[in-house]
Amino acid sequence: MRITVPQPDTPDIDLASIDFFDPNWYATGDPHPVWAQMRRDAPVHRQVLPDGREFRSVTRYQDVRAVLRDHTRFTSERGTLLSILGGTDPAGGKMMAASDPPVHTALRTPMAKVLSARELRSGTPRIRRIVQRMLAPLLDGEPWDLAAAGAEFPIMFTGGLMGLPESDWPRLTRLTTMAIAPEDPDFRDGDGALAAAHHELFAYFSAQVRGRRQDPGDDLLGFLVRMRADGRALRHDELVYNCYSLLLGANVTTPHAVAATVLACVENPDEYRRWTADRSMTPTAVEEGLRWASPANHFMRYAVADTKLSGEPIAAGEAVVAWLGSANRDDRVFAEPYRFDLSRNPNQHVAFGYGPHYCIGAPLARIALRLLFDEITAAVEEFEIAGPIEHLASTFTAGIKRLPVRAKLFPDAERLLDRARSEDGPIPV
Ligand code: HEM
């Protein structure tokens, strides 16, 4: 999705002409000015599809948080992605992301412990090696597609953590993108890409889980197989759905935080210079990159009972889509929301969501992004764009799929990144 700064003299847009359900709009359209107008004039927008299905869109920060926060008003069990609007989610009540308390709490409590920053700390040196290897091609000084490289990044740490064989990573990366961008020409793979991707991913995790029942091992998948939720082991389908959700959650979001942050640094060179001059800024800079990128574009809920948002009635059963990228530009909460400010503080963005479903992978994503940008800001003095940028056609992921860059390196960058070049074998666990 293009990340733009709406201009004050932009004429009003006819909101009825915008199809928020169309993935291509997020590849070729310009959502930010539309969301700005909606926050001002139509905070609880309704769209009816030609087949009669309908959904509300909320764009203000407070409404977005209200929708995500309270499962007694808005349930996750009927599915949380706009692409499956109106259907029943077969993962409802089984997959953490598509369940409400108490099932959600039972699944989440043990998983959150192993994914906490404290538990992950010992894996930091390995993630730094992954980062160095990913950045090694920068040394050649040739144009390098940062979006393509970024797409491979999360599975290097999540796949490793889960114990998935490295030879499977490229296929899994492609399948997870197909699952959220089945209409993108680069991921369509014929008709029915979504069903095909789901089928292959579920079959894959089903086989993985079966293998682990014999020999659980000490990785995340082994942990899930041994885990007890409210005193009972997870059923096979619960294991498969939650493995899928963990990998999807990591793969289809993290790369776009990287690409959008680098692109914003190219567009705001003074900010990037400030960052390289003071690398202790990395934690706040990463948060600003997350706010700016808002890689998870939306999450959906269904109203449990009649309720109100921004004073507007919502009827029981209505689908409500919370647009995170819009909430993260709401000037009721963020001073100068369209300024890319790497030391922004406070920065209460909702890029990782809010409330009970707040991203369980946030500690891992933060570690990985901080290490990545720690190496980037040590090595790269300046990025320049080296070719056309292309955006992903997806309602769910605000994504960049091509970002060719050329890097001007600091004089000692070679020394920093060179270690990675000699390590060509599998990434040591
Ligand atoms: C920059 C990276 C990431 C972003 C922007 C992101 C965003 C989000 C958001 C907005 C939610 C809330 C969903 C909701 O309210 O329904 C969420 C939940 C979730 N994320 Fe992430 N995520 C990221 C990285 C990860 C990683 C690395 C993992 C895997 C380790 C992961 C796995 C999950 C899972 C399993 C959930 C469901 C949690 C629950 O329902 O309690 N995410 N993520």
XYZ file of C-alpha atoms and ligand atoms in Angstrom:
472
model
C 0.000 0.000 0.000
C 1.237 3.478 -0.748
C 1.963 5.480 2.367
C 1.237 9.078 1.536
C 0.736 12.395 3.258
C -2.663 13.903 2.391
C -2.408 17.469 1.120
C -4.599 20.118 2.825
C -6.184 21.274 -0.451
C -7.220 17.758 -1.552
C -10.837 17.954 -2.789
C -13.328 15.710 -1.006
C -13.528 12.182 -2.303
C -16.867 10.492 -3.026
C -16.626 7.722 -0.436
C -19.312 5.710 -2.234
C -16.880 5.376 -5.140
C -14.287 3.584 -2.998
C -14.374 -0.204 -2.797
C -12.682 -1.052 0.499
C -13.204 -4.735 -0.273
C -11.058 -4.627 -3.422
C -7.466 -5.780 -2.753
C -6.263 -3.947 -5.852
C -7.236 -0.606 -4.355
C -4.501 -1.140 -1.754
C -1.940 -1.744 -4.530
C -2.847 1.115 -6.830
C -5.058 3.475 -4.816
C -4.250 5.957 -2.083
C -6.024 5.059 1.193
C -4.503 7.712 3.478
C -6.428 10.769 2.165
C -9.601 8.672 2.123
C -9.130 7.592 5.730
C -8.403 11.204 6.759
C -11.752 12.258 5.306
C -13.521 9.322 6.953
C -12.074 10.146 10.371
C -13.410 13.667 9.912
C -16.806 13.043 8.286
C -17.729 9.368 8.253
C -16.137 7.600 11.213
C -18.500 4.633 10.956
C -18.785 4.051 7.230
C -21.001 1.349 5.680
C -20.265 -0.510 2.459
C -22.692 -2.949 0.851
C -21.206 -5.384 -1.662
C -23.058 -6.297 -4.876
C -23.907 -9.715 -3.342
C -25.590 -8.028 -0.337
C -22.859 -8.636 2.238
C -22.006 -5.496 4.151
C -19.505 -4.183 6.658
C -18.755 -1.089 8.685
C -15.364 0.606 8.608
C -14.050 2.434 11.659
C -11.107 4.750 11.214
C -10.771 6.733 14.447
C -8.241 5.604 17.032
C -10.756 5.391 19.901
C -13.240 3.374 17.823
C -10.520 1.038 16.579
C -9.398 0.384 20.148
C -13.002 -0.066 21.316
C -13.603 -2.711 18.641
C -10.390 -4.633 19.335
C -10.592 -4.391 23.101
C -13.888 -5.919 24.130
C -14.952 -9.401 23.060
C -18.266 -9.014 24.899
C -19.211 -6.362 22.322
C -17.218 -7.571 19.311
C -16.390 -11.228 18.743
C -13.416 -12.725 16.872
C -14.994 -16.169 16.535
C -16.620 -15.585 13.146
C -13.301 -14.583 11.600
C -11.166 -11.473 11.722
C -10.227 -10.817 8.095
C -12.348 -8.900 5.620
C -11.512 -11.423 2.876
C -13.754 -14.014 4.595
C -16.602 -11.577 5.291
C -19.951 -13.201 5.971
C -18.687 -16.772 6.103
C -18.050 -18.895 9.133
C -14.407 -19.253 10.053
C -13.608 -22.965 10.464
C -10.813 -21.872 12.841
C -13.316 -20.075 15.117
C -12.906 -21.186 18.731
C -9.815 -23.251 17.821
C -7.186 -20.753 16.667
C -6.132 -18.137 19.203
C -6.685 -15.227 16.806
C -10.220 -16.415 16.009
C -11.436 -17.153 19.517
C -12.805 -15.226 22.459
C -12.122 -15.770 26.148
C -12.207 -18.222 27.888
C -10.853 -20.391 25.013
C -8.598 -17.566 23.885
C -7.125 -17.066 27.352
C -6.501 -20.786 27.790
C -4.606 -20.963 24.492
C -2.784 -17.694 24.863
C -1.497 -17.846 28.449
C 1.030 -20.669 27.969
C 2.026 -19.548 24.445
C 2.658 -15.981 25.591
C 5.157 -17.233 28.167
C 7.429 -18.888 25.590
C 7.141 -15.883 23.275
C 7.990 -13.331 25.972
C 11.017 -11.063 25.590
C 12.661 -12.773 28.563
C 12.353 -16.265 27.021
C 13.524 -15.030 23.623
C 16.599 -13.217 24.902
C 18.908 -16.222 24.495
C 18.050 -16.350 20.758
C 19.355 -12.824 20.109
C 22.832 -13.778 18.776
C 21.227 -16.114 16.261
C 18.863 -13.389 15.013
C 21.824 -11.013 14.646
C 23.584 -13.595 12.446
C 20.402 -13.903 10.371
C 20.301 -10.133 9.968
C 23.942 -9.957 8.912
C 23.446 -12.669 6.361
C 20.347 -10.950 4.996
C 22.224 -7.655 4.617
C 25.405 -9.130 3.090
C 24.348 -8.465 -0.552
C 24.370 -4.735 0.243
C 28.169 -4.863 0.151
C 28.144 -5.425 -3.611
C 26.815 -1.906 -4.155
C 24.393 -3.251 -6.783
C 20.648 -2.548 -6.697
C 19.113 -4.877 -4.127
C 15.430 -5.633 -3.727
C 14.926 -4.951 -0.043
C 11.274 -6.029 -0.172
C 12.156 -9.431 -1.656
C 14.930 -9.941 0.907
C 12.617 -8.774 3.697
C 9.987 -11.324 2.667
C 12.459 -14.092 3.599
C 13.413 -12.463 6.895
C 10.659 -13.540 9.362
C 10.767 -17.232 8.529
C 14.497 -17.214 9.232
C 13.733 -16.501 12.881
C 10.150 -17.816 13.269
C 10.755 -20.958 11.184
C 13.912 -21.581 13.224
C 12.076 -20.996 16.490
C 9.260 -23.351 15.447
C 11.731 -25.971 14.254
C 10.592 -26.019 10.609
C 13.207 -27.421 8.183
C 15.107 -24.675 6.358
C 14.505 -26.331 2.981
C 10.752 -25.649 3.452
C 11.110 -21.935 4.167
C 10.888 -20.529 0.607
C 7.686 -22.454 -0.161
C 6.119 -21.530 3.193
C 6.963 -17.877 2.622
C 5.234 -17.933 -0.739
C 2.186 -19.782 0.601
C 1.654 -17.354 3.469
C 1.726 -14.401 1.066
C -0.705 -16.229 -1.250
C -3.016 -16.599 1.767
C -3.285 -12.835 2.282
C -2.830 -11.629 -1.317
C -4.532 -14.313 -3.427
C -5.521 -11.732 -6.025
C -2.094 -10.182 -6.465
C -0.835 -11.103 -9.961
C 2.492 -12.294 -8.485
C 0.798 -14.624 -6.021
C -2.386 -15.632 -7.820
C -1.050 -19.008 -9.049
C -4.294 -19.654 -10.933
C -7.801 -19.334 -9.536
C -8.466 -20.266 -5.925
C -5.045 -19.260 -4.609
C -6.454 -18.738 -1.119
C -7.992 -22.217 -0.885
C -4.887 -23.783 -2.445
C -2.555 -21.986 -0.026
C -4.691 -22.947 2.963
C -4.900 -26.553 1.821
C -1.132 -26.875 1.401
C -0.293 -25.037 4.631
C -2.763 -27.065 6.713
C -1.516 -30.341 5.173
C 2.054 -29.237 5.896
C 1.405 -28.416 9.551
C -0.722 -31.530 9.958
C 2.291 -33.643 8.926
C 4.636 -31.601 11.127
C 2.364 -32.056 14.148
C 2.050 -35.796 13.503
C 5.842 -36.083 13.380
C 6.170 -34.176 16.640
C 3.817 -36.509 18.456
C 6.537 -39.171 18.122
C 9.367 -36.824 19.051
C 8.272 -33.363 20.287
C 11.738 -31.786 20.447
C 12.463 -28.582 22.357
C 11.362 -26.003 19.781
C 8.089 -24.044 19.654
C 6.215 -26.744 17.746
C 7.302 -29.327 20.304
C 6.164 -26.972 23.035
C 2.708 -26.655 21.436
C 2.373 -30.428 21.199
C 3.191 -30.795 24.918
C 1.320 -27.657 25.985
C -1.786 -27.797 28.188
C -4.608 -25.301 27.799
C -6.781 -25.241 30.910
C -5.374 -28.622 31.862
C -5.855 -30.425 28.535
C -3.616 -31.107 25.539
C -4.507 -29.346 22.282
C -6.429 -31.329 19.670
C -4.842 -31.949 16.266
C -6.904 -29.261 14.500
C -6.100 -26.704 17.217
C -2.385 -27.412 16.813
C -2.553 -27.076 13.034
C -4.519 -23.801 13.123
C -2.257 -22.220 15.716
C 0.955 -23.208 13.889
C -0.532 -21.667 10.761
C -1.485 -18.514 12.630
C 1.953 -18.066 14.199
C 3.738 -18.395 10.887
C 1.240 -16.238 9.016
C 1.338 -13.589 11.759
C 5.096 -13.284 11.398
C 5.510 -13.669 7.641
C 2.938 -11.275 6.260
C 3.633 -8.328 8.534
C 7.302 -8.009 9.562
C 8.757 -7.592 6.027
C 6.499 -4.639 5.381
C 7.552 -2.865 8.558
C 11.119 -3.129 7.256
C 10.385 -1.942 3.718
C 8.095 0.918 4.765
C 10.578 2.142 7.373
C 13.457 2.175 4.876
C 11.298 3.916 2.281
C 10.260 6.549 4.828
C 13.957 7.046 5.669
C 14.684 7.654 1.975
C 11.848 10.170 1.847
C 13.008 11.804 5.099
C 16.821 11.803 4.795
C 17.315 14.200 7.713
C 15.522 11.798 10.018
C 17.662 8.923 8.797
C 20.845 10.988 9.346
C 19.664 11.749 12.872
C 19.237 8.003 13.441
C 22.653 6.955 12.113
C 24.243 9.728 14.207
C 22.541 8.417 17.353
C 21.806 4.729 17.169
C 20.416 4.682 20.702
C 17.279 6.001 18.970
C 16.596 2.553 17.508
C 13.785 1.521 19.921
C 11.696 4.670 19.304
C 12.612 4.656 15.601
C 11.375 1.075 15.208
C 8.082 2.017 16.904
C 7.682 4.982 14.553
C 8.394 2.667 11.618
C 5.647 0.359 12.885
C 3.186 3.238 13.267
C 4.119 4.575 9.842
C 3.884 1.183 8.118
C 0.932 -0.318 10.034
C 1.624 -3.570 8.160
C -1.533 -5.270 9.440
C -3.992 -3.031 7.662
C -7.134 -4.110 9.463
C -8.737 -6.612 11.807
C -12.421 -7.398 11.733
C -14.950 -8.307 14.419
C -18.721 -8.941 14.525
C -20.985 -7.021 16.908
C -22.374 -9.356 19.575
C -25.326 -7.104 20.486
C -26.666 -3.727 19.409
C -24.090 -1.105 20.334
C -22.684 2.277 19.296
C -19.400 3.606 17.933
C -18.744 7.351 17.644
C -22.437 7.766 18.515
C -23.627 5.659 15.551
C -25.732 2.575 16.129
C -24.242 -0.775 15.134
C -26.697 -3.689 14.967
C -25.982 -7.107 16.470
C -24.304 -9.307 13.859
C -22.805 -6.466 11.818
C -19.195 -6.849 10.681
C -16.927 -4.023 11.813
C -13.511 -3.509 10.234
C -10.964 -1.586 12.309
C -8.412 0.120 10.026
C -5.159 0.231 11.972
C -3.285 2.419 9.489
C -5.958 5.062 9.871
C -6.031 4.892 13.684
C -2.266 5.401 13.624
C -2.719 8.746 11.826
C -5.485 10.097 14.083
C -4.529 13.622 15.143
C -6.732 13.310 18.239
C -3.944 11.074 19.565
C -0.771 11.691 17.534
C 0.703 15.176 17.262
C 1.496 15.886 13.596
C 0.559 12.332 12.600
C 1.959 12.681 9.070
C 5.417 13.602 10.334
C 7.849 10.668 10.360
C 9.452 11.394 13.711
C 11.971 8.779 14.759
C 12.044 9.973 18.357
C 8.252 10.183 18.716
C 7.383 9.649 22.350
C 4.760 8.794 23.486
C 3.813 6.610 20.554
C 0.781 4.535 21.502
C 0.328 3.082 18.034
C -1.994 0.148 17.379
C 0.208 -1.547 14.769
C 0.267 -4.608 17.051
C -3.433 -4.249 17.864
C -4.921 -3.611 21.272
C -6.523 -5.588 24.091
C -6.641 -9.359 24.519
C -5.436 -10.183 20.990
C -2.500 -7.739 21.135
C 0.128 -9.355 18.916
C 1.654 -12.293 20.745
C 4.655 -12.035 18.405
C 5.338 -8.388 19.283
C 8.335 -9.165 21.546
C 9.880 -11.320 18.797
C 9.113 -8.783 16.065
C 10.593 -5.979 18.178
C 13.802 -7.923 18.844
C 14.201 -8.781 15.154
C 13.435 -5.259 13.922
C 15.744 -3.619 16.462
C 18.626 -5.932 15.548
C 18.015 -5.420 11.845
C 17.977 -1.650 12.107
C 20.909 -1.669 14.493
C 22.978 -3.311 11.731
C 21.468 -1.192 8.945
C 22.148 2.109 10.682
C 25.717 1.000 11.483
C 26.442 0.047 7.891
C 24.352 2.209 5.567
C 24.980 5.929 5.354
C 22.290 6.508 2.765
C 19.804 4.515 0.706
C 18.674 5.513 -2.751
C 15.794 4.050 -4.715
C 17.130 2.049 -7.658
C 13.988 1.077 -9.574
C 10.190 1.045 -9.578
C 8.422 0.327 -6.272
C 5.479 -2.072 -6.344
C 2.758 -2.580 -3.771
C 0.923 -5.717 -2.728
C -2.735 -6.214 -3.679
C -4.149 -7.190 -0.304
C -6.895 -5.926 1.967
C -4.989 -7.334 4.943
C -1.323 -6.476 4.456
C -0.250 -2.914 3.765
C 2.666 -4.223 1.779
C 5.518 -3.394 -0.527
C 6.532 -6.273 -2.766
C 9.360 -4.580 -4.717
C 11.733 -1.996 -3.309
C 15.015 -1.869 -5.241
C 17.587 0.142 -3.326
C 21.263 0.940 -3.599
C 23.182 1.609 -0.407
C 26.000 4.037 0.167
C 27.955 2.398 2.972
C 29.909 3.828 5.863
C 33.669 3.189 5.497
C 33.710 0.398 8.112
C 30.516 -1.304 6.908
C 32.448 -4.060 5.176
C 33.920 -5.160 8.479
C 30.475 -5.199 10.097
C 28.730 -7.200 7.433
C 31.597 -9.328 6.173
C 31.207 -11.971 8.849
C 27.958 -13.019 7.247
C 29.508 -13.685 3.845
C 31.641 -16.559 5.026
C 28.683 -18.353 6.641
C 26.985 -19.997 3.733
C 25.615 -23.124 5.375
C 22.353 -23.468 7.283
C 21.721 -20.903 9.989
C 22.934 -22.475 13.219
C 20.185 -22.911 15.821
C 5.732 -6.203 12.561
C 5.268 -7.379 12.818
C 3.858 -7.705 13.275
C 2.701 -6.946 13.234
C 2.531 -5.529 12.691
C 1.638 -7.749 13.810
C 0.324 -7.316 13.999
C -0.625 -8.008 14.740
C -1.907 -7.481 15.155
C -2.433 -6.088 14.805
C -2.548 -8.434 15.891
C -3.939 -8.317 16.560
C -5.001 -9.207 15.933
C -6.396 -8.965 16.413
O -6.666 -8.010 17.152
O -7.307 -9.737 16.027
C -1.677 -9.579 15.929
C -1.967 -10.774 16.549
C -1.190 -11.907 16.404
N 0.097 -11.974 15.884
Fe 1.172 -10.446 15.127
N 2.158 -8.965 14.155
C 3.509 -8.972 13.865
C 4.409 -9.989 14.120
C 4.070 -11.250 14.557
C 4.991 -12.348 14.750
C 6.503 -12.262 14.584
C 4.222 -13.420 15.112
C 4.665 -14.817 15.420
C 5.587 -15.142 16.279
C 2.831 -12.982 15.190
C 1.750 -13.776 15.526
C 0.512 -13.279 15.912
C -0.555 -14.111 16.472
C -0.523 -15.617 16.663
C -1.610 -13.243 16.803
C -2.945 -13.586 17.473
C -2.852 -13.235 18.944
C -4.142 -13.427 19.708
O -5.181 -13.629 19.088
O -4.112 -13.352 20.943
N 2.787 -11.657 14.848
N -0.504 -9.289 15.238
